Structures are given as structure tokens and as C-alpha cells.
């Protein structure tokens, strides 16, 4: 039997545990931007255009697939633009502005804004924040890691992806954490094909984490997407949050920010994918 690789030990203190800061006012969405049905911040869609998530996974039509390809590449452009701002001294609220303004410039709506009351246009999760971090006035510091989770809405469809970045020069522990998190995503995507069981996706990710000594948070699932932001199927580990410590978490009083209970860091990488007749197409991949 292959011996498990030992996890790189984390020496404390080596990063700052993040607490919520001051959140700026809601950003304005121009009236010409088409918005999803869950928000009333701009031109509201007609009753006929309001889409409720299906009760079971839906099979996308050619029109749906074309729309998803388009919006997912817009989401990729927005994320790539935001990533260029990741440096010491930049506030996560500034990253939110970049995401918001870039989405608007591409005639798209930043999907998180007003989704079930979320107050900003992107999720920024730093260090011990596992997911759903609200951008605020805290400046990024050298040694931080930040997950930027972008979803945009364009011409009736949502496209979703996220990546974790290092602020400044990474140390070996950080390099290892991010490499394993990315490996979990990519290995899981690589097994996707018609007829594959959903459970195998989680099995692949769990196996990698067991072999490398990391944890994977089981409570936040991968999800279907399309004309709706979140829908079936719900797949455990498919949106893998890979943690250096325990997998228990606390949701803060803002109702959104999820932090690790033990203060440890986590990393996450996410794509939107399409299952094809022969395998899988990564819709949010960078097109070179």
C-alpha cells in the first residue's frame, strides 16, 4: 500500500486571521443591464422570463449551451481582471468594485449582488474564511491567500468560477495547499462523463485529501447552473474547500461569512463544466 504523504505542518503565527470589516454601500447597476429575477435593483425581468430552478437536473438545449459558453467566458474575463489587483494594500472592497465595473462593462450583472440579500458583487474569502466572504475595508497583506468567487449573469444565463491567489511571494506551505486544492478540482472534472456516478466525484477528491493530509469540507456542494444561479444536482465535494486544519466552521452574524472553527486556512478552485456525449467541456477555462 502506498504511504500517505505527510501534510506540510503549519507554524503559527504565519497569517492573520480575518474578521469582518466595514462594508461599503451597494454599488449601482445601470438601468440598461438585464438582471436576474431575484433582484429589483434595476430593470426587472418580465414574469415570463423568471426561471425557477428545476427539481431535477435539466438537460441544456443548444441555445442554452451557446448562452452558457458565452457567459462563462465573460465570467473568466471578470475574474482574470480582478486577479490583477491582488497585491498588498488592496482592499477587498476595491476588488469588488473591479468585479462590478468589469461585469457592467461587459453588459453583464454581477450575480451575487442582492442574491438572498448578499450585499456585494463578488465573494472574497481570505485566509481562515472558507467561503462567502463579504468584501470590506481590510487591506490585503503579504502572505494572505484570497479566493475570488465570480458569477455573472448575461442574456439570461449565469456563469460561475473561482480561484485562490497568493498575496506576495508564496511560501512552500501555501504552494502545497493551493496545488492540492487545484488538483482536487481538476482530477474530479477529469472523471466526468455520461453515466458516471455523482458519488465518484466526491470519492476522487476525498482520496486526494487523504493521501496528502488535507481536509475537505463536506457541507458546501457543487451545483447546477444555467438560467438559475443555483440548482440541482447538489454534489458533495464538487466545490471542494480544501483545509489545512479541521473541517468544522462557523457562520458569522452577517449570515454569510463562513470561517474555519479552528482558524485554519483553506483554498478553493471552481469551474463551470458541461457534460458532453464524450466527456466534459470546461466552460470557464481560459481561452488562449
Short mmCIF file of C-alpha atoms in Angstrom, two decimals:
data_model
loop_
_atom_site.label_atom_id
_atom_site.label_comp_id
_atom_site.label_asym_id
_atom_site.label_seq_id
_atom_site.Cartn_x
_atom_site.Cartn_y
_atom_site.Cartn_z
CA UNK A 1 0.00 0.00 0.00
CA UNK A 2 1.25 3.46 -0.88
CA UNK A 3 2.31 5.54 2.08
CA UNK A 4 0.35 8.74 2.59
CA UNK A 5 2.25 11.95 2.01
CA UNK A 6 2.67 13.95 5.20
CA UNK A 7 0.93 17.31 5.27
CA UNK A 8 3.28 20.28 5.50
CA UNK A 9 2.97 21.49 9.06
CA UNK A 10 1.69 25.00 9.58
CA UNK A 11 3.69 27.09 12.00
CA UNK A 12 1.67 29.71 13.88
CA UNK A 13 1.53 32.62 13.64
CA UNK A 14 2.11 32.89 9.93
CA UNK A 15 -1.02 34.57 8.62
CA UNK A 16 -3.59 36.94 10.05
CA UNK A 17 -6.99 35.56 10.96
CA UNK A 18 -9.59 37.68 9.24
CA UNK A 19 -12.60 39.27 10.91
CA UNK A 20 -15.33 41.25 9.12
CA UNK A 21 -14.60 44.92 8.47
CA UNK A 22 -16.70 47.85 7.27
CA UNK A 23 -18.80 47.15 4.19
CA UNK A 24 -19.44 49.97 1.71
CA UNK A 25 -22.83 50.81 0.27
CA UNK A 26 -24.37 48.78 -2.54
CA UNK A 27 -22.97 49.54 -5.96
CA UNK A 28 -25.26 50.93 -8.64
CA UNK A 29 -26.39 48.80 -11.58
CA UNK A 30 -27.25 50.86 -14.68
CA UNK A 31 -30.82 50.53 -15.90
CA UNK A 32 -29.77 49.05 -19.25
CA UNK A 33 -28.29 45.94 -17.61
CA UNK A 34 -30.56 42.91 -17.66
CA UNK A 35 -30.84 41.48 -14.15
CA UNK A 36 -31.92 38.11 -12.73
CA UNK A 37 -35.36 37.73 -11.22
CA UNK A 38 -34.17 37.68 -7.59
CA UNK A 39 -33.19 41.34 -7.58
CA UNK A 40 -35.18 44.51 -8.04
CA UNK A 41 -32.18 46.84 -8.26
CA UNK A 42 -32.59 47.64 -11.95
CA UNK A 43 -34.80 46.58 -14.86
CA UNK A 44 -36.78 43.61 -13.56
CA UNK A 45 -37.31 40.72 -15.97
CA UNK A 46 -40.80 40.03 -17.21
CA UNK A 47 -42.88 37.39 -15.45
CA UNK A 48 -42.39 35.08 -18.43
CA UNK A 49 -38.61 35.33 -18.09
CA UNK A 50 -38.46 34.45 -14.41
CA UNK A 51 -36.93 30.99 -14.10
CA UNK A 52 -37.32 28.80 -11.03
CA UNK A 53 -34.61 26.12 -10.64
CA UNK A 54 -35.87 22.72 -11.76
CA UNK A 55 -36.48 19.96 -9.22
CA UNK A 56 -34.11 17.65 -11.11
CA UNK A 57 -31.01 18.32 -13.24
CA UNK A 58 -32.01 19.75 -16.59
CA UNK A 59 -30.60 18.86 -19.99
CA UNK A 60 -29.41 22.00 -21.72
CA UNK A 61 -30.58 22.77 -25.26
CA UNK A 62 -28.22 24.02 -27.97
CA UNK A 63 -29.45 27.55 -27.25
CA UNK A 64 -28.74 27.04 -23.55
CA UNK A 65 -25.26 25.70 -24.26
CA UNK A 66 -24.40 28.62 -26.52
CA UNK A 67 -25.60 31.02 -23.83
CA UNK A 68 -23.61 29.22 -21.15
CA UNK A 69 -20.44 29.25 -23.23
CA UNK A 70 -20.79 32.99 -23.70
CA UNK A 71 -21.49 33.90 -20.08
CA UNK A 72 -18.79 31.59 -18.74
CA UNK A 73 -16.15 33.30 -20.85
CA UNK A 74 -17.39 36.66 -19.60
CA UNK A 75 -17.03 35.38 -16.04
CA UNK A 76 -13.48 34.27 -16.84
CA UNK A 77 -12.61 37.75 -18.15
CA UNK A 78 -14.02 39.34 -15.00
CA UNK A 79 -12.04 37.02 -12.71
CA UNK A 80 -8.81 37.49 -14.65
CA UNK A 81 -9.23 41.26 -14.40
CA UNK A 82 -9.89 41.10 -10.65
CA UNK A 83 -6.88 38.82 -10.11
CA UNK A 84 -4.55 41.51 -11.45
CA UNK A 85 -5.42 43.64 -8.40
CA UNK A 86 -4.35 41.02 -5.85
CA UNK A 87 -1.42 42.70 -4.11
CA UNK A 88 -0.54 44.02 -0.65
CA UNK A 89 -2.54 47.07 0.40
CA UNK A 90 -5.51 46.50 -1.92
CA UNK A 91 -8.82 46.29 -0.07
CA UNK A 92 -11.25 43.53 -0.89
CA UNK A 93 -13.82 46.27 -1.43
CA UNK A 94 -11.63 47.55 -4.26
CA UNK A 95 -11.68 44.07 -5.80
CA UNK A 96 -15.47 44.14 -5.51
CA UNK A 97 -15.52 47.42 -7.44
CA UNK A 98 -13.32 45.95 -10.16
CA UNK A 99 -15.59 42.92 -10.49
CA UNK A 100 -18.69 45.09 -10.54
CA UNK A 101 -17.38 47.60 -13.05
CA UNK A 102 -15.89 44.94 -15.33
CA UNK A 103 -19.12 42.94 -15.38
CA UNK A 104 -21.11 46.06 -16.22
CA UNK A 105 -18.65 46.98 -18.98
CA UNK A 106 -19.31 43.54 -20.49
CA UNK A 107 -23.07 44.14 -20.31
CA UNK A 108 -23.46 41.63 -17.50
CA UNK A 109 -24.86 41.63 -13.99
CA UNK A 110 -22.69 40.51 -11.01
CA UNK A 111 -24.86 37.62 -9.83
CA UNK A 112 -24.05 37.71 -6.08
CA UNK A 113 -25.39 41.25 -5.71
CA UNK A 114 -28.75 41.03 -3.87
CA UNK A 115 -28.84 37.24 -4.14
CA UNK A 116 -30.76 36.31 -0.99
CA UNK A 117 -29.60 39.64 0.44
CA UNK A 118 -25.87 39.33 -0.28
CA UNK A 119 -24.64 42.96 -0.27
CA UNK A 120 -21.74 42.90 -2.73
CA UNK A 121 -20.87 41.85 -6.28
CA UNK A 122 -18.33 39.10 -5.51
CA UNK A 123 -17.28 36.81 -2.67
CA UNK A 124 -13.74 37.39 -1.38
CA UNK A 125 -12.61 34.80 1.18
CA UNK A 126 -9.25 35.49 2.85
CA UNK A 127 -7.16 33.07 4.96
CA UNK A 128 -9.47 31.48 7.57
CA UNK A 129 -12.62 32.48 5.67
CA UNK A 130 -13.75 29.30 3.94
CA UNK A 131 -16.31 30.86 1.60
CA UNK A 132 -18.89 33.63 1.11
CA UNK A 133 -16.63 36.37 2.44
CA UNK A 134 -18.09 39.86 2.05
CA UNK A 135 -15.68 42.43 0.56
CA UNK A 136 -14.81 45.18 3.05
CA UNK A 137 -12.17 47.72 4.02
CA UNK A 138 -9.45 45.28 5.14
CA UNK A 139 -6.29 45.70 3.04
CA UNK A 140 -4.65 42.54 1.77
CA UNK A 141 -1.35 41.70 3.42
CA UNK A 142 1.74 39.88 2.20
CA UNK A 143 1.23 36.19 2.94
CA UNK A 144 -2.57 36.27 2.66
CA UNK A 145 -4.43 33.91 0.39
CA UNK A 146 -7.70 35.05 -1.17
CA UNK A 147 -10.40 33.15 -3.01
CA UNK A 148 -12.28 35.30 -5.52
CA UNK A 149 -15.61 33.73 -6.45
CA UNK A 150 -17.14 35.36 -9.54
CA UNK A 151 -20.55 34.73 -11.04
CA UNK A 152 -22.07 36.90 -13.74
CA UNK A 153 -25.45 36.96 -15.47
CA UNK A 154 -25.64 37.70 -19.18
CA UNK A 155 -28.56 37.36 -21.58
CA UNK A 156 -30.45 35.04 -19.27
CA UNK A 157 -27.63 32.76 -18.06
CA UNK A 158 -25.23 32.60 -15.09
CA UNK A 159 -21.55 31.61 -15.33
CA UNK A 160 -19.56 30.77 -12.17
CA UNK A 161 -15.90 30.17 -11.30
CA UNK A 162 -13.44 30.85 -8.51
CA UNK A 163 -9.72 30.68 -7.87
CA UNK A 164 -7.44 31.20 -4.88
CA UNK A 165 -4.50 33.58 -5.14
CA UNK A 166 -1.46 34.38 -3.02
CA UNK A 167 -0.70 37.93 -1.95
CA UNK A 168 3.01 38.47 -2.45
CA UNK A 169 5.56 35.67 -2.67
CA UNK A 170 4.17 32.30 -1.55
CA UNK A 171 5.90 30.07 0.98
CA UNK A 172 6.11 26.27 0.47
CA UNK A 173 3.10 25.60 2.74
CA UNK A 174 0.90 27.90 0.68
CA UNK A 175 2.15 26.50 -2.61
CA UNK A 176 1.28 22.99 -1.41
CA UNK A 177 -2.21 23.93 -0.20
CA UNK A 178 -3.13 25.66 -3.46
CA UNK A 179 -1.64 22.87 -5.58
CA UNK A 180 -3.71 20.23 -3.77
CA UNK A 181 -6.88 22.32 -4.00
CA UNK A 182 -6.42 22.77 -7.74
CA UNK A 183 -5.59 19.09 -8.17
CA UNK A 184 -8.82 18.14 -6.41
CA UNK A 185 -10.85 20.24 -8.83
CA UNK A 186 -9.08 19.06 -11.95
CA UNK A 187 -8.99 15.37 -11.03
CA UNK A 188 -12.71 15.43 -10.28
CA UNK A 189 -13.50 17.14 -13.58
CA UNK A 190 -11.41 14.62 -15.49
CA UNK A 191 -13.63 11.70 -14.46
CA UNK A 192 -16.86 13.41 -15.50
CA UNK A 193 -18.68 11.81 -18.41
CA UNK A 194 -22.14 10.46 -19.23
CA UNK A 195 -23.09 7.65 -16.87
CA UNK A 196 -20.53 8.48 -14.17
CA UNK A 197 -21.95 8.44 -10.65
CA UNK A 198 -22.04 11.73 -8.76
CA UNK A 199 -20.51 9.93 -5.77
CA UNK A 200 -17.32 9.24 -7.71
CA UNK A 201 -16.59 12.97 -7.87
CA UNK A 202 -16.52 13.19 -4.09
CA UNK A 203 -14.57 9.93 -3.86
CA UNK A 204 -11.78 11.29 -6.06
CA UNK A 205 -11.48 14.47 -4.01
CA UNK A 206 -11.61 12.62 -0.69
CA UNK A 207 -8.89 10.24 -1.85
CA UNK A 208 -6.55 13.07 -2.81
CA UNK A 209 -7.10 14.81 0.52
CA UNK A 210 -6.50 11.60 2.46
CA UNK A 211 -3.28 10.96 0.55
CA UNK A 212 -1.97 14.49 1.02
CA UNK A 213 -3.09 15.04 4.62
CA UNK A 214 -5.62 17.82 4.00
CA UNK A 215 -9.29 18.05 4.88
CA UNK A 216 -12.25 18.71 2.61
CA UNK A 217 -15.33 20.50 3.90
CA UNK A 218 -18.40 18.35 3.03
CA UNK A 219 -21.07 20.96 3.76
CA UNK A 220 -20.73 23.14 0.65
CA UNK A 221 -21.66 21.38 -2.57
CA UNK A 222 -21.21 21.75 -6.27
CA UNK A 223 -24.42 22.75 -8.01
CA UNK A 224 -26.21 23.02 -11.29
CA UNK A 225 -26.35 26.40 -13.01
CA UNK A 226 -27.89 27.99 -16.08
CA UNK A 227 -30.87 30.32 -16.22
CA UNK A 228 -30.83 29.88 -12.43
CA UNK A 229 -27.88 30.71 -10.11
CA UNK A 230 -28.08 27.51 -8.04
CA UNK A 231 -29.97 24.31 -8.80
CA UNK A 232 -29.69 20.54 -8.95
CA UNK A 233 -27.66 18.43 -8.86
CA UNK A 234 -26.08 19.04 -5.47
CA UNK A 235 -22.78 17.15 -5.41
CA UNK A 236 -20.75 16.74 -2.22
CA UNK A 237 -17.13 17.93 -2.51
CA UNK A 238 -17.69 19.08 -6.11
CA UNK A 239 -16.95 22.65 -4.99
CA UNK A 240 -14.01 21.50 -2.89
CA UNK A 241 -12.91 23.68 0.02
CA UNK A 242 -9.56 22.18 0.99
CA UNK A 243 -8.40 22.99 4.50
CA UNK A 244 -5.10 22.77 6.38
CA UNK A 245 -6.90 22.06 9.62
CA UNK A 246 -10.32 20.83 10.69
CA UNK A 247 -13.43 20.92 8.55
CA UNK A 248 -15.76 22.45 11.14
CA UNK A 249 -16.89 26.01 10.56
CA UNK A 250 -18.88 28.91 11.98
CA UNK A 251 -21.22 31.22 10.07
CA UNK A 252 -20.79 34.76 11.37
CA UNK A 253 -23.54 37.16 12.37
CA UNK A 254 -23.73 38.68 8.87
CA UNK A 255 -25.33 35.39 7.82
CA UNK A 256 -22.80 34.79 5.03
CA UNK A 257 -19.18 34.70 6.12
CA UNK A 258 -18.04 31.13 6.79
CA UNK A 259 -14.87 30.85 8.89
CA UNK A 260 -12.96 27.77 9.99
CA UNK A 261 -13.68 26.90 13.60
CA UNK A 262 -10.01 26.29 14.36
CA UNK A 263 -8.77 29.37 12.49
CA UNK A 264 -7.00 27.37 9.79
CA UNK A 265 -6.72 28.39 6.16
CA UNK A 266 -8.46 26.84 3.17
CA UNK A 267 -8.28 27.11 -0.60
CA UNK A 268 -10.80 26.53 -3.36
CA UNK A 269 -10.89 26.35 -7.16
CA UNK A 270 -14.09 26.11 -9.17
CA UNK A 271 -15.17 25.77 -12.82
CA UNK A 272 -18.47 25.58 -14.64
CA UNK A 273 -18.47 22.44 -16.79
CA UNK A 274 -20.70 20.92 -19.47
CA UNK A 275 -21.15 17.15 -19.73
CA UNK A 276 -20.91 16.22 -23.41
CA UNK A 277 -21.55 12.99 -25.31
CA UNK A 278 -17.91 12.01 -24.93
CA UNK A 279 -16.83 13.58 -21.65
CA UNK A 280 -16.63 17.13 -20.36
CA UNK A 281 -16.11 20.69 -21.58
CA UNK A 282 -14.74 23.26 -19.13
CA UNK A 283 -16.76 26.35 -19.99
CA UNK A 284 -14.84 28.74 -17.70
CA UNK A 285 -11.35 27.69 -18.83
CA UNK A 286 -9.07 30.43 -20.11
CA UNK A 287 -9.07 30.55 -23.89
CA UNK A 288 -5.57 31.23 -25.21
#
